[in-house]
CSV table of C-alpha atoms and ligand atoms in Angstrom, one decimal:
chain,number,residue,atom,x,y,z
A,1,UNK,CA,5.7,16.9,12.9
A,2,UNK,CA,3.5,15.5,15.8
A,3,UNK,CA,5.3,13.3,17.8
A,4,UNK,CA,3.1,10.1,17.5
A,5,UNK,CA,2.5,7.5,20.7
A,6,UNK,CA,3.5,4.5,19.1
A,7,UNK,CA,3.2,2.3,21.9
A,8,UNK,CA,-0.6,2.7,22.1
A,9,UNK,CA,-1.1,2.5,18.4
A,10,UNK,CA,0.5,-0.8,18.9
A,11,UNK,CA,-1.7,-2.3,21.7
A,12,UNK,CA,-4.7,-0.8,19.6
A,13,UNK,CA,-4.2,-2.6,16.5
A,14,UNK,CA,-2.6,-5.8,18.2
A,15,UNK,CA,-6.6,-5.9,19.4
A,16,UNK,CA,-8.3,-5.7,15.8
A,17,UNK,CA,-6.1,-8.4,14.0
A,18,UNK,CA,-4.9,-11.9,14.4
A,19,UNK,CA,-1.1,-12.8,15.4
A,20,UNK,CA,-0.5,-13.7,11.8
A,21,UNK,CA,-1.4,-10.3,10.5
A,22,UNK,CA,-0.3,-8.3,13.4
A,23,UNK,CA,3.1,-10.1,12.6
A,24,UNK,CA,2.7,-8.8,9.1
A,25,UNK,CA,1.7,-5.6,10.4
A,26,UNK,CA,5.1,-5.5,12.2
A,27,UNK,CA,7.0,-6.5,9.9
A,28,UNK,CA,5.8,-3.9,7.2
A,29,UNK,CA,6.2,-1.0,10.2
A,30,UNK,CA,9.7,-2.1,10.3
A,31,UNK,CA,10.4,-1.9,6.8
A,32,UNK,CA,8.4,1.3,6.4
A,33,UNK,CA,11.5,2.8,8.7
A,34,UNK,CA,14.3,0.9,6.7
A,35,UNK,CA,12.9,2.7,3.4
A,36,UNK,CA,12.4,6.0,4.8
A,37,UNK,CA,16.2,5.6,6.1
A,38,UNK,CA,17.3,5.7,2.6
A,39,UNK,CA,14.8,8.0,0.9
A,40,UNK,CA,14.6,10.4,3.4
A,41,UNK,CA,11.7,10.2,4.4
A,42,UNK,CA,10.2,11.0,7.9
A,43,UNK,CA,10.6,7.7,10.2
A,44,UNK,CA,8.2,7.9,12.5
A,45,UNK,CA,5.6,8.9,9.8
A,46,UNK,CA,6.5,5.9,7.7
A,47,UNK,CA,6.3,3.7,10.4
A,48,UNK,CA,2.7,5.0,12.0
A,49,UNK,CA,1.7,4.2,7.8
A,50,UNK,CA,3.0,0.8,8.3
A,51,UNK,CA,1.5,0.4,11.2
A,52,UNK,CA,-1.8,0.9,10.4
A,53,UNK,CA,-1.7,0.2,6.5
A,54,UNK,CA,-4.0,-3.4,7.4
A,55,UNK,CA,-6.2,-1.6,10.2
A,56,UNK,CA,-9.5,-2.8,8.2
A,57,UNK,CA,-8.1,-6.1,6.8
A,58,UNK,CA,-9.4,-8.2,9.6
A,59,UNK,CA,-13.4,-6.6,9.5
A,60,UNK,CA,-14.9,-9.6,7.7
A,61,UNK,CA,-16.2,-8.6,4.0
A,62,UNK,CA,-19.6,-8.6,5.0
A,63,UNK,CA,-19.0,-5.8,7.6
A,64,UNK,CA,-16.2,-4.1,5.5
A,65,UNK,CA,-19.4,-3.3,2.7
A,66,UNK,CA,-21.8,-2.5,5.7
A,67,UNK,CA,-19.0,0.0,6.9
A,68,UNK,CA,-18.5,1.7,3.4
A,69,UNK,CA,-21.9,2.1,2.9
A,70,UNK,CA,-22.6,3.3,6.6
A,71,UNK,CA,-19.9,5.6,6.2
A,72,UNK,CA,-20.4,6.9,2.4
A,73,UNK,CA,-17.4,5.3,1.1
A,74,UNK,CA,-17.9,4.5,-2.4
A,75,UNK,CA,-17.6,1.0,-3.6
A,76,UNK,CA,-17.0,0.4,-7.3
A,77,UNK,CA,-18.0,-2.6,-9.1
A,78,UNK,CA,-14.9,-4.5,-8.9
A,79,UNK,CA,-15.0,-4.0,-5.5
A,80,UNK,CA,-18.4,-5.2,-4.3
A,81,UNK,CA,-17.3,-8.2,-5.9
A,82,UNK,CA,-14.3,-8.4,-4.3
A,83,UNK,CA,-14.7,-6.6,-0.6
A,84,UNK,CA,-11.0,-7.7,0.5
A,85,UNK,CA,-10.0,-4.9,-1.4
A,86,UNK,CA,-12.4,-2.6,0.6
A,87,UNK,CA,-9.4,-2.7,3.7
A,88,UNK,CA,-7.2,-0.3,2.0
A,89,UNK,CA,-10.3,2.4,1.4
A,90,UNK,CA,-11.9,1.6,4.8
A,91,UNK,CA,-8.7,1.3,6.5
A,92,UNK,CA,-8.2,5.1,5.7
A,93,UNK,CA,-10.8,6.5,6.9
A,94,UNK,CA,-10.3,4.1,10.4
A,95,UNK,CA,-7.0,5.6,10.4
A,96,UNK,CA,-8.8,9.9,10.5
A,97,UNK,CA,-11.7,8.4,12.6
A,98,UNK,CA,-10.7,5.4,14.9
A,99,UNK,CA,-6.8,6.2,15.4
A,100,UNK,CA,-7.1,9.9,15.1
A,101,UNK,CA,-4.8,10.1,12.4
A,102,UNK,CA,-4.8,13.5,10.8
A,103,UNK,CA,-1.8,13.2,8.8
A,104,UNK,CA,-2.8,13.3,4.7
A,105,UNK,CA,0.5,11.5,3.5
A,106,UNK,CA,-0.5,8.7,6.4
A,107,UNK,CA,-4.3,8.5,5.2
A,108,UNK,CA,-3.0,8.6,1.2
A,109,UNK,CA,-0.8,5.9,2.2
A,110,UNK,CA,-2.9,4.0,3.5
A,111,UNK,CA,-5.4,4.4,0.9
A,112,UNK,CA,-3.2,3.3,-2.1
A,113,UNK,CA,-1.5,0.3,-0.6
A,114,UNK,CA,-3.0,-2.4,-2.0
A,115,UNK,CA,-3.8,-1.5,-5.8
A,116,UNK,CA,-1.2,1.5,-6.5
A,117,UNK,CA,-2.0,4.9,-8.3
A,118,UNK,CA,-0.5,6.8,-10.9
A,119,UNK,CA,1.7,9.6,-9.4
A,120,UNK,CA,2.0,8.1,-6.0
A,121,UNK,CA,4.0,10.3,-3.2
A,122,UNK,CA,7.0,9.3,-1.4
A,123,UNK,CA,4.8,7.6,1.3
A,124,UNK,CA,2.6,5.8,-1.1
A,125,UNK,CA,5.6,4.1,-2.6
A,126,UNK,CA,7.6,3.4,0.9
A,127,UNK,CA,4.2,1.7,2.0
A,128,UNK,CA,3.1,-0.1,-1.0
A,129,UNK,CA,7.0,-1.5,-1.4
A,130,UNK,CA,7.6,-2.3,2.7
A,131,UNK,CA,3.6,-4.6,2.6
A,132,UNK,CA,5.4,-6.6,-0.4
A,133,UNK,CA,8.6,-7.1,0.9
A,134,UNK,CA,8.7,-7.2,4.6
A,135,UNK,CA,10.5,-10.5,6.2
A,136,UNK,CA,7.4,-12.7,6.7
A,137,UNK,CA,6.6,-12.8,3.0
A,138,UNK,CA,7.7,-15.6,1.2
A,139,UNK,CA,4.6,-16.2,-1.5
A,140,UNK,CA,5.8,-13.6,-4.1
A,141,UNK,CA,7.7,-14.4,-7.2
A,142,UNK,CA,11.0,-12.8,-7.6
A,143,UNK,CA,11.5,-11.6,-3.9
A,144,UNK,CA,14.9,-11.9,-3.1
A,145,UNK,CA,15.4,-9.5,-6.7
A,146,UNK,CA,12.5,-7.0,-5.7
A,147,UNK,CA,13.5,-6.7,-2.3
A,148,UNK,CA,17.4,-6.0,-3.2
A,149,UNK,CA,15.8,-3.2,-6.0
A,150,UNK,CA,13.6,-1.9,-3.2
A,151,UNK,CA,16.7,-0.2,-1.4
A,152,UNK,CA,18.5,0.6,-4.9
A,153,UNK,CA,15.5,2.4,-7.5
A,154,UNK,CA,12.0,2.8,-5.3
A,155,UNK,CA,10.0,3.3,-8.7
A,156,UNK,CA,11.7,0.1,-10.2
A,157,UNK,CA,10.8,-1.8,-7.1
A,158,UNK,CA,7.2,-0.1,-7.3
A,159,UNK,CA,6.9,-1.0,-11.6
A,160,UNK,CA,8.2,-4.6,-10.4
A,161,UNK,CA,5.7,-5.5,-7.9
A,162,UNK,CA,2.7,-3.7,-10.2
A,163,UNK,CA,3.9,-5.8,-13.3
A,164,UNK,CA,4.2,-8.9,-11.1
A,165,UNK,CA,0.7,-8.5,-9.2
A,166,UNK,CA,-0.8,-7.7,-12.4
A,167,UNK,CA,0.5,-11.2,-13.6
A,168,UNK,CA,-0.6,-12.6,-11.0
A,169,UNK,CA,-4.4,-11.6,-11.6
A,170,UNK,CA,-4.2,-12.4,-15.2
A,171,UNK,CA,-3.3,-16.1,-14.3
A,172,UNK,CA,-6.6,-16.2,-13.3
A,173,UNK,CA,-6.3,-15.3,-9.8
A,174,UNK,CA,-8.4,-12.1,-9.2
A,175,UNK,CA,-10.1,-9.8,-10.6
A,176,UNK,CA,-8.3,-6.3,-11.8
A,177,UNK,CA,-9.4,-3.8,-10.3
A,178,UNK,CA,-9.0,-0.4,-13.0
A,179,UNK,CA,-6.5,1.6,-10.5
A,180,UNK,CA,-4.0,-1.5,-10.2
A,181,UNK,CA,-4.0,-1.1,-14.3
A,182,UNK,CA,-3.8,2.7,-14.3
A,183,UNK,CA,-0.9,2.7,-11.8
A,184,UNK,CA,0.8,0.2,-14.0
A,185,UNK,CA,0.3,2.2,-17.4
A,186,UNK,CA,1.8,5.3,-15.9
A,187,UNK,CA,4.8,3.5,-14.5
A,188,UNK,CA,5.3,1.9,-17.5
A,189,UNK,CA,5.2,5.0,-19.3
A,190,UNK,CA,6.8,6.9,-16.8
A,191,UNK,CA,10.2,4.3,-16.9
A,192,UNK,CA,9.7,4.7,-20.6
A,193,UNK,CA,10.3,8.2,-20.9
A,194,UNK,CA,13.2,7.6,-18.5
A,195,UNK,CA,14.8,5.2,-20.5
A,196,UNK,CA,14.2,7.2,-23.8
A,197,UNK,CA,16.4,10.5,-22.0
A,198,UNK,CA,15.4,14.3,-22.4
A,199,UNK,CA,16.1,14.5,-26.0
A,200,UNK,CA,14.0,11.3,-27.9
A,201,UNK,CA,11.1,12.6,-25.0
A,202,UNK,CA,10.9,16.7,-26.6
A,203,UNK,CA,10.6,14.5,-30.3
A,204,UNK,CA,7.7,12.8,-29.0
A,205,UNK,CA,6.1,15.7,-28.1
B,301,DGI,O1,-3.3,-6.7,2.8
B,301,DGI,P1,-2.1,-7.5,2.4
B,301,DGI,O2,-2.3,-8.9,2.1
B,301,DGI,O3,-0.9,-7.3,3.3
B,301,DGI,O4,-1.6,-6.8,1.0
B,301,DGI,P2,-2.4,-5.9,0.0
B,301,DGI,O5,-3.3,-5.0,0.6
B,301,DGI,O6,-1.4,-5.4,-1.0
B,301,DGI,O7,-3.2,-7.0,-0.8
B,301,DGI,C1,-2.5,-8.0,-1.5
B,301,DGI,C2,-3.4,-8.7,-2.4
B,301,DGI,O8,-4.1,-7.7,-3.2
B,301,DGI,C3,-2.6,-9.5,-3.4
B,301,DGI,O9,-3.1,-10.8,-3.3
B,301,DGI,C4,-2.8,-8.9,-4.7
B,301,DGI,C5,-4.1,-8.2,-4.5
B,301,DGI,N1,-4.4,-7.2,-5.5
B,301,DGI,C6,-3.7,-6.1,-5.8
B,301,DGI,N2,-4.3,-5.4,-6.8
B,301,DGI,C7,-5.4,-6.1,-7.1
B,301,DGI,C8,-5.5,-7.2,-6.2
B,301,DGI,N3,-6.5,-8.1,-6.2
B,301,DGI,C9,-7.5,-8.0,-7.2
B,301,DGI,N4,-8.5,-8.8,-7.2
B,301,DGI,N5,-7.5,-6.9,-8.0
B,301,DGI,C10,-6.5,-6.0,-8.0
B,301,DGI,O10,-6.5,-5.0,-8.9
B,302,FE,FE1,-3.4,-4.6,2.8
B,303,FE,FE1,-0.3,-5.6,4.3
């Protein structure tokens, strides 16, 4: 793989956030290594994805929907309404256009972070998991427990933190968006079948 200059990745997206968020940004990078250290995953790579997962969060929402549509990135319903969740689409295509970032596994990364997908890759997971448990969080319930699970079953961290965010929303505070709920169904099925073993899943069939 192409060896990625991290150091002026760094100063470039120290410039486009606030400390608090660049301190986040950090923090996920960081994480991003720890997990690809136990699932094998390709360090550097992981850490670039965590380095750039937020790229878009600081564009205010106004601009983040001016972006899309300047840009052709589609914006569904849910979205217009809620344009904070625009920073995971918009942040991927900053991260081919702005940063130069080629890689798809980076951009796909990048891409799901916020709401999930069914059948996420490796690096989907190892970013989605690292921007929920990273040091600096502390708002999450049931931290100490995901963050512990994180480095012992990556898809029961990943069900964990879709189950928990989606209880979250239904308390009232967001909207759900339809790929946070899809992501959640095929976990849930997924850890189902698991559960169930190879001979109760050919019965099903
Ligand atoms: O950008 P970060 O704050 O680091 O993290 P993120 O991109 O994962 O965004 C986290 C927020 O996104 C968190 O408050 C839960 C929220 N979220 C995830 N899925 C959905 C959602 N918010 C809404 N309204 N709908 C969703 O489906
Ligand atoms: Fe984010
Ligand atoms: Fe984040």
């Amino acid at each position: 793989m192409k060896n990625y200059d991290m150091k002026s990745y760094q100063k470039k997206i120290k410039h486009e956030m606030d400390d608090g968020r660049y301190q986040h940004t950090l923090g996920v990078m960081y994480t991003c290594a720890a997990l690809a250290m136990r699932y094998e995953y390709d360090i550097q790579k992981a850490q670039l994805a965590g380095l750039l997962h937020d790229c878009a969060k600081c564009i205010p929402n106004g601009k983040k929907l001016k972006l899309c549509e300047k840009h052709n990135i589609q914006i569904t319903e849910v979205e217009r309404r809620n344009p904070f969740l625009l920073h995971a689409k918009l942040g991927a295509f900053l991260a081919m256009h702005e940063y130069g970032v080629n890689d798809k596994e980076i951009v796909s990364a990048i891409l799901n972070h916020t709401t999930g997908k069914p059948n996420m890759s490796l690096l989907d997971k190892i970013v989605y998991v690292a921007d929920y448990i990273e040091p600096r969080r502390n708002k999450a319930p049931n931290l100490p427990e995901v963050r512990k699970l994180a480095f012992l079953d990556l898809d029961a961290a990943l069900y964990k933190i879709l189950s928990d965010t989606l209880d979250y929303l239904d308390e009232g505070s967001g909207e759900i968006d339809e790929m946070t709920m899809k992501a959640y169904e095929y976990y849930k099925a997924e850890r189902q079948a698991a559960a169930a073993g190879p001979d109760e899943k050919e019965e099903n069939l």
